[in-house]
CSV table of C-alpha atoms in Angstrom, one decimal:
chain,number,residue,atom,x,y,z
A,286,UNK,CA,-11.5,-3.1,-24.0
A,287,UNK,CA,-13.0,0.4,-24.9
A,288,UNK,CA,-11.0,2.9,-23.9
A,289,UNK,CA,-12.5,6.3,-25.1
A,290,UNK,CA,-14.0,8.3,-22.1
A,291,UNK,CA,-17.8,9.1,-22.9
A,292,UNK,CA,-19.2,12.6,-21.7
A,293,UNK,CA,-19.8,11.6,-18.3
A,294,UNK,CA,-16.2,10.3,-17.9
A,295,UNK,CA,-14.4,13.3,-18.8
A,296,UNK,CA,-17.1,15.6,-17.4
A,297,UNK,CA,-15.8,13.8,-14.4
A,298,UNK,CA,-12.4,14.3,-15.0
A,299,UNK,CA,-12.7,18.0,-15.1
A,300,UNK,CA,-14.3,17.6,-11.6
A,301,UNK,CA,-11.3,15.6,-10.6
A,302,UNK,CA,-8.9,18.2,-11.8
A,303,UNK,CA,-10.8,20.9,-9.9
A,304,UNK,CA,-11.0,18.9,-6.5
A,305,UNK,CA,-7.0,18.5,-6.5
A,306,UNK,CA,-6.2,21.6,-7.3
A,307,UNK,CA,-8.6,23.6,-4.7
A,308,UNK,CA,-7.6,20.7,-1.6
A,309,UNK,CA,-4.1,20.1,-2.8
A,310,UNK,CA,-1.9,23.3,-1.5
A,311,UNK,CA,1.7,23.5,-1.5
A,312,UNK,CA,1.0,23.9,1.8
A,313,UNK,CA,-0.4,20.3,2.1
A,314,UNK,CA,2.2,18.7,0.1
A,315,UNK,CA,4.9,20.7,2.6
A,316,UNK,CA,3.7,18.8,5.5
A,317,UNK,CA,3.6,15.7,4.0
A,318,UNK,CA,6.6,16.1,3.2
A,319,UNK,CA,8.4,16.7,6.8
A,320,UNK,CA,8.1,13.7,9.1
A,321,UNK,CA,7.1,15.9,12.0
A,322,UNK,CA,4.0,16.5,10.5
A,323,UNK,CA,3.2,14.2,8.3
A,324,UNK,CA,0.8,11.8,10.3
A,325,UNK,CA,-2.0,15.0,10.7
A,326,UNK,CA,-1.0,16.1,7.0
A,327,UNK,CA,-2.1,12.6,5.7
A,328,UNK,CA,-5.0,12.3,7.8
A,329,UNK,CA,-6.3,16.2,6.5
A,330,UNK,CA,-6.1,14.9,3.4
A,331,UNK,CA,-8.1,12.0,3.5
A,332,UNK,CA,-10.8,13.8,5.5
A,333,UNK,CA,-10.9,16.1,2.5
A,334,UNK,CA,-11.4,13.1,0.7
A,335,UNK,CA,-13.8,11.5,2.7
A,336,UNK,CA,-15.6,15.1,3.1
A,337,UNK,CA,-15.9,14.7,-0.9
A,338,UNK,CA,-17.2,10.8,-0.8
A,339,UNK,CA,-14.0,9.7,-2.2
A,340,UNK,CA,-11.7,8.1,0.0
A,341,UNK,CA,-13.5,4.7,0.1
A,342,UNK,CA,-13.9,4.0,-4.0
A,343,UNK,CA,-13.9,0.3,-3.7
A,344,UNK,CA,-16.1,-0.3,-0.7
A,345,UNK,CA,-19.9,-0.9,-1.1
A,346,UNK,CA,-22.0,2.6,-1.0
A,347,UNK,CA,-24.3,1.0,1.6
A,348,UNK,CA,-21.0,1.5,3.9
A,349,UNK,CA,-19.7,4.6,2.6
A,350,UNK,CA,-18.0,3.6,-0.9
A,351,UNK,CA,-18.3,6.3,-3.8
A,352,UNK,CA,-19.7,4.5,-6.3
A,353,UNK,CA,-17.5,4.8,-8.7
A,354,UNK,CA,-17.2,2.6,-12.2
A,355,UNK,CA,-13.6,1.0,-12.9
A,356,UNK,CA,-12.9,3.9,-15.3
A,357,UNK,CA,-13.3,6.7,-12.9
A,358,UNK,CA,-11.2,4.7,-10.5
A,359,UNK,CA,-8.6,4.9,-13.0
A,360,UNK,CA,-9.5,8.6,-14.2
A,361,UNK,CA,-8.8,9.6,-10.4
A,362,UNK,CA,-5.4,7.9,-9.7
A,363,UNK,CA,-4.0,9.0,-12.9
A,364,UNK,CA,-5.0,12.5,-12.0
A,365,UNK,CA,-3.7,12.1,-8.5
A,366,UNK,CA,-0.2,10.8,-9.7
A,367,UNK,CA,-0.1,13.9,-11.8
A,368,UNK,CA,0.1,16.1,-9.4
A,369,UNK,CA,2.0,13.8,-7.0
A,370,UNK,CA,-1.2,13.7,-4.5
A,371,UNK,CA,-0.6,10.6,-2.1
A,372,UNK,CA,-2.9,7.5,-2.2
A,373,UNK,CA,-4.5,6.7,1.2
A,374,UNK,CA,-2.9,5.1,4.0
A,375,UNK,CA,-3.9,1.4,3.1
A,376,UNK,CA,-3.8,-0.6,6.4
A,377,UNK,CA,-7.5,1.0,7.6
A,378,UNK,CA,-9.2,2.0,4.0
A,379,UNK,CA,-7.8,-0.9,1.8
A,380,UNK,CA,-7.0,-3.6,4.0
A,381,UNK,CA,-9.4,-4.2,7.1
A,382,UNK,CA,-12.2,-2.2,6.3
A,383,UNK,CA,-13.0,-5.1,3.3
A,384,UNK,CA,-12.3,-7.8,5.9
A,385,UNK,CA,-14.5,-5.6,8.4
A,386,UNK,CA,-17.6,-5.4,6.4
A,387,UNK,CA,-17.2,-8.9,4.4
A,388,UNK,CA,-17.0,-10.6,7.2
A,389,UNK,CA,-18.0,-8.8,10.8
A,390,UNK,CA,-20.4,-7.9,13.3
A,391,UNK,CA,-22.9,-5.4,12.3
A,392,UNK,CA,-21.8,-4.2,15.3
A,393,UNK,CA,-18.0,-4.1,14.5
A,394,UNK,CA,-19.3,-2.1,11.0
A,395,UNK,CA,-21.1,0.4,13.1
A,396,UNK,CA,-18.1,0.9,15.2
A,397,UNK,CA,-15.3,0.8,13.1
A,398,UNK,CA,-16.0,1.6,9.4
A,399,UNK,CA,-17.1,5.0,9.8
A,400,UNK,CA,-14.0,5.5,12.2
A,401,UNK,CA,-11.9,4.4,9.1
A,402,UNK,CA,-13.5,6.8,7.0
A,403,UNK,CA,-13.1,9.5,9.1
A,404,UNK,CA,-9.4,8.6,9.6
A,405,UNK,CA,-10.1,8.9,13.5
A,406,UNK,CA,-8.1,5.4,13.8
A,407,UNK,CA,-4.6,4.8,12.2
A,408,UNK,CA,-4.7,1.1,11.5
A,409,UNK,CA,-1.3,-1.0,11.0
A,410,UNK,CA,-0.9,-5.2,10.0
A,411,UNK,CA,0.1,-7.6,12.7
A,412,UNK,CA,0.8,-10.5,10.1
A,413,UNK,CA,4.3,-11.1,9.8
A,414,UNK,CA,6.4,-12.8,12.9
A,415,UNK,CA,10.2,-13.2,13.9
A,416,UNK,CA,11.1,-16.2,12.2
A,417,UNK,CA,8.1,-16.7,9.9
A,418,UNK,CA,9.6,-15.5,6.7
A,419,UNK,CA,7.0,-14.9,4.3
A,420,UNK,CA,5.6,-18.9,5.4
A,421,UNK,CA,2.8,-16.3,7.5
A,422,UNK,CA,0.6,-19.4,8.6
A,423,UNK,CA,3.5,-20.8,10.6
A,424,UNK,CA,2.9,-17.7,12.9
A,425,UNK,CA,3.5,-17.9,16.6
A,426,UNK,CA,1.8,-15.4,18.5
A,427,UNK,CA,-0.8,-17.0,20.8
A,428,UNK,CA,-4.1,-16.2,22.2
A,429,UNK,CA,-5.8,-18.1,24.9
A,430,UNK,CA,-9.1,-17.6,25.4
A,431,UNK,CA,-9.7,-16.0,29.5
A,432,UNK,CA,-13.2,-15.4,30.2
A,433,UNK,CA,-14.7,-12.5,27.5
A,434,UNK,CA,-10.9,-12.4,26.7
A,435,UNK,CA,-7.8,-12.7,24.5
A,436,UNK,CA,-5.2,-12.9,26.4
A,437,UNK,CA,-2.3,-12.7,23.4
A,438,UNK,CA,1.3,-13.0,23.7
A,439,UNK,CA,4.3,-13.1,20.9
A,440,UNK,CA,5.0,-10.4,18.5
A,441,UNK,CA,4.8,-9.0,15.2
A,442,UNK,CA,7.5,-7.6,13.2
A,443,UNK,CA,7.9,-5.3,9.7
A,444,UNK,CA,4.5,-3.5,10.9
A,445,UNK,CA,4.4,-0.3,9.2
A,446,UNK,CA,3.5,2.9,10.8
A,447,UNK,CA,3.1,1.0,13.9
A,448,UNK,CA,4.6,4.0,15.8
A,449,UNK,CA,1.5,6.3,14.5
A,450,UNK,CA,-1.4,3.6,14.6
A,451,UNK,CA,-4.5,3.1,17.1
A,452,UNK,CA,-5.4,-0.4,15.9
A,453,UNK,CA,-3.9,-3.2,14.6
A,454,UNK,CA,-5.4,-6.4,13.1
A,455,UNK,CA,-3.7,-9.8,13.8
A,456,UNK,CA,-3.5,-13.0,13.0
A,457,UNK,CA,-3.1,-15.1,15.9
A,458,UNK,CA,-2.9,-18.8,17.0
A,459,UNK,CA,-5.5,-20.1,19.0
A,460,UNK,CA,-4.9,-23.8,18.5
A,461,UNK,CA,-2.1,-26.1,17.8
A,462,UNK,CA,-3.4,-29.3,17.0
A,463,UNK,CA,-4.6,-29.2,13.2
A,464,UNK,CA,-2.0,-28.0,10.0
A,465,UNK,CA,-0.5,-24.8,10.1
A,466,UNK,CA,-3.7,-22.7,8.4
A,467,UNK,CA,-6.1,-24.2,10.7
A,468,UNK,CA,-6.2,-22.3,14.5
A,469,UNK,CA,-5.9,-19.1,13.4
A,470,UNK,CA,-7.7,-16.2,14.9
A,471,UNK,CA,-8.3,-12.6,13.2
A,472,UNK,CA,-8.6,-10.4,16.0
A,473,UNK,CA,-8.7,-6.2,16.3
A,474,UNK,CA,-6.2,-4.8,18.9
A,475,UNK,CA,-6.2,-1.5,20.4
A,476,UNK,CA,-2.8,-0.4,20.3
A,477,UNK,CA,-3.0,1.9,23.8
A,478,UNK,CA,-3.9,-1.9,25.7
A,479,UNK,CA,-1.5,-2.2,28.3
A,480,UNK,CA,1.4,-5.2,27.2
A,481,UNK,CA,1.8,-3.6,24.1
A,482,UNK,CA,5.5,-2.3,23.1
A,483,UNK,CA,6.4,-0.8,20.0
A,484,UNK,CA,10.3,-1.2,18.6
A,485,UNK,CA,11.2,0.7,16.0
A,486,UNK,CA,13.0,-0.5,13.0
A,487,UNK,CA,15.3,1.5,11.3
A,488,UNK,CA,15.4,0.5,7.4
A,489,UNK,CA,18.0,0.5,5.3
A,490,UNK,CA,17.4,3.8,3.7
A,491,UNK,CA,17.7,5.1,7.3
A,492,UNK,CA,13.7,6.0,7.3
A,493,UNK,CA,11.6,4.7,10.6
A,494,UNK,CA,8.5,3.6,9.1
A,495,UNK,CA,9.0,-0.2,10.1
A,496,UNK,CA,8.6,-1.5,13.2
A,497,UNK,CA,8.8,-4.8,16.0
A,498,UNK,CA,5.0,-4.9,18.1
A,499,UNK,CA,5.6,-7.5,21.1
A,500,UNK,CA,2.3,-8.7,23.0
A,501,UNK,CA,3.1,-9.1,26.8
A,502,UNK,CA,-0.6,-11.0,28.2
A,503,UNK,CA,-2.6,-8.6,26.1
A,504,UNK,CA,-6.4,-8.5,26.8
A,505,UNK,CA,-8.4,-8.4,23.7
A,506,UNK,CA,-12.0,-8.7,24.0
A,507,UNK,CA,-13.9,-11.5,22.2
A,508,UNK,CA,-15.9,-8.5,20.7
A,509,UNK,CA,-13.0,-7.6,18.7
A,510,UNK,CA,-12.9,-10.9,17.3
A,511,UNK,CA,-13.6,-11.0,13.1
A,512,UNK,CA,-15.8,-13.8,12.5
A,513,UNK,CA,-15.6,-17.3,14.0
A,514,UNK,CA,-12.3,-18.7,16.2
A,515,UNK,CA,-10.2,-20.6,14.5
A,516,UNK,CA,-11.3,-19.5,10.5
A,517,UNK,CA,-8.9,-16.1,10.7
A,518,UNK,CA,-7.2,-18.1,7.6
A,519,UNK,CA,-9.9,-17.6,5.3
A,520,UNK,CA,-10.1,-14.0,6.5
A,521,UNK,CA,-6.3,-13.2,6.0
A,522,UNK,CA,-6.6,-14.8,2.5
A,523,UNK,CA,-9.2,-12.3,1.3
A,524,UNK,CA,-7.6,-9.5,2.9
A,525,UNK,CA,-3.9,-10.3,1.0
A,526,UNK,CA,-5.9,-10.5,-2.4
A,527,UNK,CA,-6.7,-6.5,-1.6
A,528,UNK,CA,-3.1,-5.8,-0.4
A,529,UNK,CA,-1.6,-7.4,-3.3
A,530,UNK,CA,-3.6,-5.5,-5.8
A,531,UNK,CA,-2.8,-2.2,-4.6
A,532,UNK,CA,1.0,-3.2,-4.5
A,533,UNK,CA,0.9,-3.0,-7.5
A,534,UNK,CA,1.3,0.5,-7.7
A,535,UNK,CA,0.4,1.5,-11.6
A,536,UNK,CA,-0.1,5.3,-10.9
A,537,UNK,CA,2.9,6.0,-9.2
A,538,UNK,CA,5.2,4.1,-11.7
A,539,UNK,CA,3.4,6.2,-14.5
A,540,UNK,CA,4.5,9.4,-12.4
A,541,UNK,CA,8.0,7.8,-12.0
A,542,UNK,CA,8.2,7.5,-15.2
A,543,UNK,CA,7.3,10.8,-16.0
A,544,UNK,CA,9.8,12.4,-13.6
A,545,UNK,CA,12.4,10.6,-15.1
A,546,UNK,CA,11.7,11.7,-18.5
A,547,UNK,CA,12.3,15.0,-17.6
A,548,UNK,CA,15.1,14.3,-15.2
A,549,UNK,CA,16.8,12.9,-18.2
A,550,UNK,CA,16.0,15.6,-20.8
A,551,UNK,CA,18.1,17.8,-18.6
A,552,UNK,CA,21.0,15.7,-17.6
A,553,UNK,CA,24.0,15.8,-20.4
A,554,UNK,CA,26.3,13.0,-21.1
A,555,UNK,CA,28.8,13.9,-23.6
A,556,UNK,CA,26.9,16.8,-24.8
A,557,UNK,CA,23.5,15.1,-25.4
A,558,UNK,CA,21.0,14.5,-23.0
A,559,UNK,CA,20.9,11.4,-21.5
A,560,UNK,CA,16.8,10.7,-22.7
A,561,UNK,CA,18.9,10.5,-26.4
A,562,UNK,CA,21.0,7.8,-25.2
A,563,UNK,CA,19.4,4.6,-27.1
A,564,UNK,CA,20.9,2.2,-24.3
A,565,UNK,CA,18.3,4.6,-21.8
A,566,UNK,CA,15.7,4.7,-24.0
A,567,UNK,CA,15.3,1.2,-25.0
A,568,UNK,CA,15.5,0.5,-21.2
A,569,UNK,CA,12.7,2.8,-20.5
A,570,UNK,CA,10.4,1.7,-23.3
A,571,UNK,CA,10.5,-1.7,-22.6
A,572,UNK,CA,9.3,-0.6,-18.6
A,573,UNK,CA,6.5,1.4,-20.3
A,574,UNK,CA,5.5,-1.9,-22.7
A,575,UNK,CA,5.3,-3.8,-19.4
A,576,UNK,CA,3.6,-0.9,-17.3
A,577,UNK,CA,1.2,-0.6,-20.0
A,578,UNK,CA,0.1,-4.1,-20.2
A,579,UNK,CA,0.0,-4.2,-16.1
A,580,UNK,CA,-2.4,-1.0,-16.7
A,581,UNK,CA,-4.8,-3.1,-18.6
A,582,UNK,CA,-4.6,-6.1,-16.3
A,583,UNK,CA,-5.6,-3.4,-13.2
A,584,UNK,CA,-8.4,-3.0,-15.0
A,585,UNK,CA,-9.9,-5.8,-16.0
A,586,UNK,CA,-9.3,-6.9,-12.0
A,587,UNK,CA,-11.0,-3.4,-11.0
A,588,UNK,CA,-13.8,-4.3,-13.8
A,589,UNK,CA,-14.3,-7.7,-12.0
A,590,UNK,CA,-14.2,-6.5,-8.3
A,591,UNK,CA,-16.9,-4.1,-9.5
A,592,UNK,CA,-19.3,-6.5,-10.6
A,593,UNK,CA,-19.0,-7.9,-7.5
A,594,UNK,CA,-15.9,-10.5,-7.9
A,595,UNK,CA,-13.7,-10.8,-5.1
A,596,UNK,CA,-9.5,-10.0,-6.3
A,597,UNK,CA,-8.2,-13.8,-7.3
A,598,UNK,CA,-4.9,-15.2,-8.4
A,599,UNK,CA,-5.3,-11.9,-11.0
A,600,UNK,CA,-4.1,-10.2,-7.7
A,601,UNK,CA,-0.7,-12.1,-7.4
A,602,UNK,CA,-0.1,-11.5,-11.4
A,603,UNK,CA,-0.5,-7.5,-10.4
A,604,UNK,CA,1.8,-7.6,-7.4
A,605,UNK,CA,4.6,-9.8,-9.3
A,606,UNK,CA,4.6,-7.2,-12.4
A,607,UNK,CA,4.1,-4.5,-10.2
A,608,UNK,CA,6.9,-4.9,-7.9
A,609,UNK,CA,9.2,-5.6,-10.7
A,610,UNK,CA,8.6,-2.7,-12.5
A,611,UNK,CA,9.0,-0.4,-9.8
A,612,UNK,CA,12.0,-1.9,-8.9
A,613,UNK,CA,13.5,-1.7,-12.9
A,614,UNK,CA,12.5,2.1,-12.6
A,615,UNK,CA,14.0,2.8,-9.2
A,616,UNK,CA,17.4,1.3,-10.9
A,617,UNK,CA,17.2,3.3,-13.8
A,618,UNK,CA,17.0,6.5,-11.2
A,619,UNK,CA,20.1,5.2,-9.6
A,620,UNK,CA,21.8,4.9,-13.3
A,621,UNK,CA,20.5,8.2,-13.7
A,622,UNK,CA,21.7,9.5,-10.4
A,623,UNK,CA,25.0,8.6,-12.0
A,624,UNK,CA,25.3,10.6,-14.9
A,625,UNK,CA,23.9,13.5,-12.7
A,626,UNK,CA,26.7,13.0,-10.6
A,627,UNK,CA,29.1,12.6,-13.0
A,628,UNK,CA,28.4,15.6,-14.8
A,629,UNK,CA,28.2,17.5,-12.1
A,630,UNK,CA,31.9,16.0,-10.8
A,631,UNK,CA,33.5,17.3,-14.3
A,632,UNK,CA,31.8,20.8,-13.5
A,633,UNK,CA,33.4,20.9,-10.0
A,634,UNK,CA,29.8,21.0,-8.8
A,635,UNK,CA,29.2,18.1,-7.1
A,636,UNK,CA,28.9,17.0,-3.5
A,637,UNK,CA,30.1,13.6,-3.5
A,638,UNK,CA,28.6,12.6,-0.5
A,639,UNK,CA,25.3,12.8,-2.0
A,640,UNK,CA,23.2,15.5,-3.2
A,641,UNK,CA,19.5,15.1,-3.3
A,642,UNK,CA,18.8,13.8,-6.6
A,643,UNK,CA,21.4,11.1,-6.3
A,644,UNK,CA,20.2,10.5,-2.1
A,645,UNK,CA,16.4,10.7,-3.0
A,646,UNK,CA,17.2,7.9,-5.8
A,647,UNK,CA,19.6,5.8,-3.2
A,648,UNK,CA,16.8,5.8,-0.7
A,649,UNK,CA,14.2,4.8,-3.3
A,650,UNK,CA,16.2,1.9,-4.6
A,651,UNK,CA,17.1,0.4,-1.5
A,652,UNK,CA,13.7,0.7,-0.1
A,653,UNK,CA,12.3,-0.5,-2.9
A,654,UNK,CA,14.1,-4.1,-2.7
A,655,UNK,CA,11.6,-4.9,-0.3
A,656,UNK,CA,8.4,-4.4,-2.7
A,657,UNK,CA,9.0,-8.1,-4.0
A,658,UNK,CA,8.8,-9.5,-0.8
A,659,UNK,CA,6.3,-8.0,1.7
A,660,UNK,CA,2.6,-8.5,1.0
A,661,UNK,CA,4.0,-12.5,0.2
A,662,UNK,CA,7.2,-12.6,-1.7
A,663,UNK,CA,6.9,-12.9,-5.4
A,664,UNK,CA,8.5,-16.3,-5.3
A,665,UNK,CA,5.0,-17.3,-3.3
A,666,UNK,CA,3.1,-15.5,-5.8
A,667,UNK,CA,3.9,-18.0,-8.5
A,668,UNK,CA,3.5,-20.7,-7.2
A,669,UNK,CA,-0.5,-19.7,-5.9
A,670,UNK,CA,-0.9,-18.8,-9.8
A,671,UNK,CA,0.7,-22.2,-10.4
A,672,UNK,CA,-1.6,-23.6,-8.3
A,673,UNK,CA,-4.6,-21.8,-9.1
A,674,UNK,CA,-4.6,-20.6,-12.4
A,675,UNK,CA,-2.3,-23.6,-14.1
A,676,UNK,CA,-3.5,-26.2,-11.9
A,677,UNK,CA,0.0,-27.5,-11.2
């Protein structure tokens, strides 16, 4: 694979550069940053982006999409991570917007994709269900046809940003009789429909992003139906290929990995900093080995999808590596955390009921055990690339 950037590529690096640094602010990055403003903060940012042509890279220009080559989508995110700017909100932009225009109305496109790129509606995922595990076509949740109506009952659990969102997609079951992926339904929800409750979910790093979403004889139109009753299966599939590859997260693990560096430059352990220590370093180069051959794999997938392939099994391979390796760096901030603490400890410094480097790292780690189970558990992962890709 070539990797030198031509004239055109860094020409459009500089323009990359320019655009953060102009849209964004400290003042932006402040209100991300406090949960009482964050929702409108994320939003202003992605109209900025939109306002540029950029918040859609991967989607087709006939619908809004920027065009962009593989390179420049990786010349953008590593300039993002850079300067810390956050990646879109991926439930609208990444996740059912491809399902939308792959596979809807034209009337569904004309009423919901330009929405999306606007960030007018804050989407979130009705997939997984009380019980279901990560086994998501034994889902529950019915809907029973009424007329020009869903009427939907059961609920959805893990749904992220639920408490902000407008719309959620679902998968739901609209027959019994056949196996388990057969009978499924895709269907678009408004989130204000009366029936709908929203329980919040308090993680383990004491954070409310999750949530519980019960449906109480909700009325969905047959309008907001994607594609035909009964195929949502083959609609969730494609949908999970895009999820999966943006799990894997190969920007913000490069930015991790440069905030540790220099977290550990200035930390001392017996006199030397800890980024001497060969223990740490050998740790850390062997994550940047593996995050650099991730890197490549990215891009041969973002080199496929834009030559028109749709994400395969190469998105499972992505969310497997991914996951891990933001999971080995999140423990090497917790070792780091550590040494911080102790250091601090034999200064008389420290607060040992957690300061923020060592609380930031906590709530990172235990977050972070999740990334190898949502979007599919890794354990399910293999075996689609056993399937698939080995033929096993």
């Amino acid at each position: 694979m070539d990797t030198t950037l031509s004239a055109e590529d860094l020409a459009f690096r500089e323009e990359v550069r320019a655009f953060l640094t102009e849209t964004f602010t400290d003042e932006l990055k402040a209100r991300l940053d406090d949960k009482a403003t964050y929702k409108d903060a994320q939003i202003e940012w992605q109209r900025k982006l939109n306002d540029k042509g950029w918040v859609a890279p991967n989607w087709p220009t006939q619908y809004g999409g920027a065009g962009w080559t593989p390179t420049q989508n990786y010349i953008y995110e590593n300039e993002r991570s850079l300067v810390g700017a956050p990646d879109t909100i991926p439930f609208g932009l990444s996740m059912v917007a491809p399902v939308i225009y792959g596979f809807g109305s034209e009337e569904q496109k004309q009423k919901f994709l330009p929405r999306i790129l606007n960030s007018d509606d804050w989407w979130c995922q009705g997939y997984s269900e009380p019980g279901s595990g990560s086994d998501l076509a034994s889902l529950k949740t019915k809907a029973e046809l009424d007329g020009d109506d869903y009427v939907v009952n059961g609920a959805k659990i893990w749904t992220t940003y639920a408490q902000y969102a407008d719309w959620i997609f679902c998968l739901v079951r609209t027959d019994s009789s056949g196996k388990n992926q057969d009978g499924i339904t895709f269907l678009l929800i408004d989130m204000k429909s009366p029936g709908i409750k929203v329980n919040p979910i308090i993680g383990i790093d004491n954070r409310h992003t999750l949530n519980e979403v019960e449906f109480n004889n909700v009325r969905v139109p047959v309008a907001n139906r994607i594609g035909e009753q009964d195929k949502g299966w083959t609609y969730a599939k494609a949908l999970l290929q895009h999820e999966r590859t943006a799990i894997a997260g190969v920007a913000e693990s490069k930015r991790q990995i440069r905030e540790l560096k220099s977290a550990a430059a200035e930390i001392l352990s017996g006199g030397k900093a800890i980024i001497e220590d060969p223990a740490f370093r050998k740790n850390l180069t062997d994550i940047e080995v593996e995050l650099m051959a991730l890197e490549y794999t990215e891009l041969r997938v973002l080199a496929a999808t834009a030559s028109g392939s749709a994400p395969g099994a190469e998105s499972s391979l992505l969310k497997i590596k991914g996951t891990e390796i933001q999971q080995s760096i999140q423990k090497m901030w917790m070792d780091l955390s550590g040494y911080h603490m102790g250091a601090q400890a034999l200064q008389g410094e420290a607060d040992l009921s957690g300061h923020d480097f060592a609380n930031e790292a906590r709530i990172s780690y235990m977050y972070g055990r999740a990334a190898t189970v949502y979007g599919g558990s890794n354990e399910v992962q293999k075996n689609i690339i056993s399937k698939f890709v080995l033929g096993l």
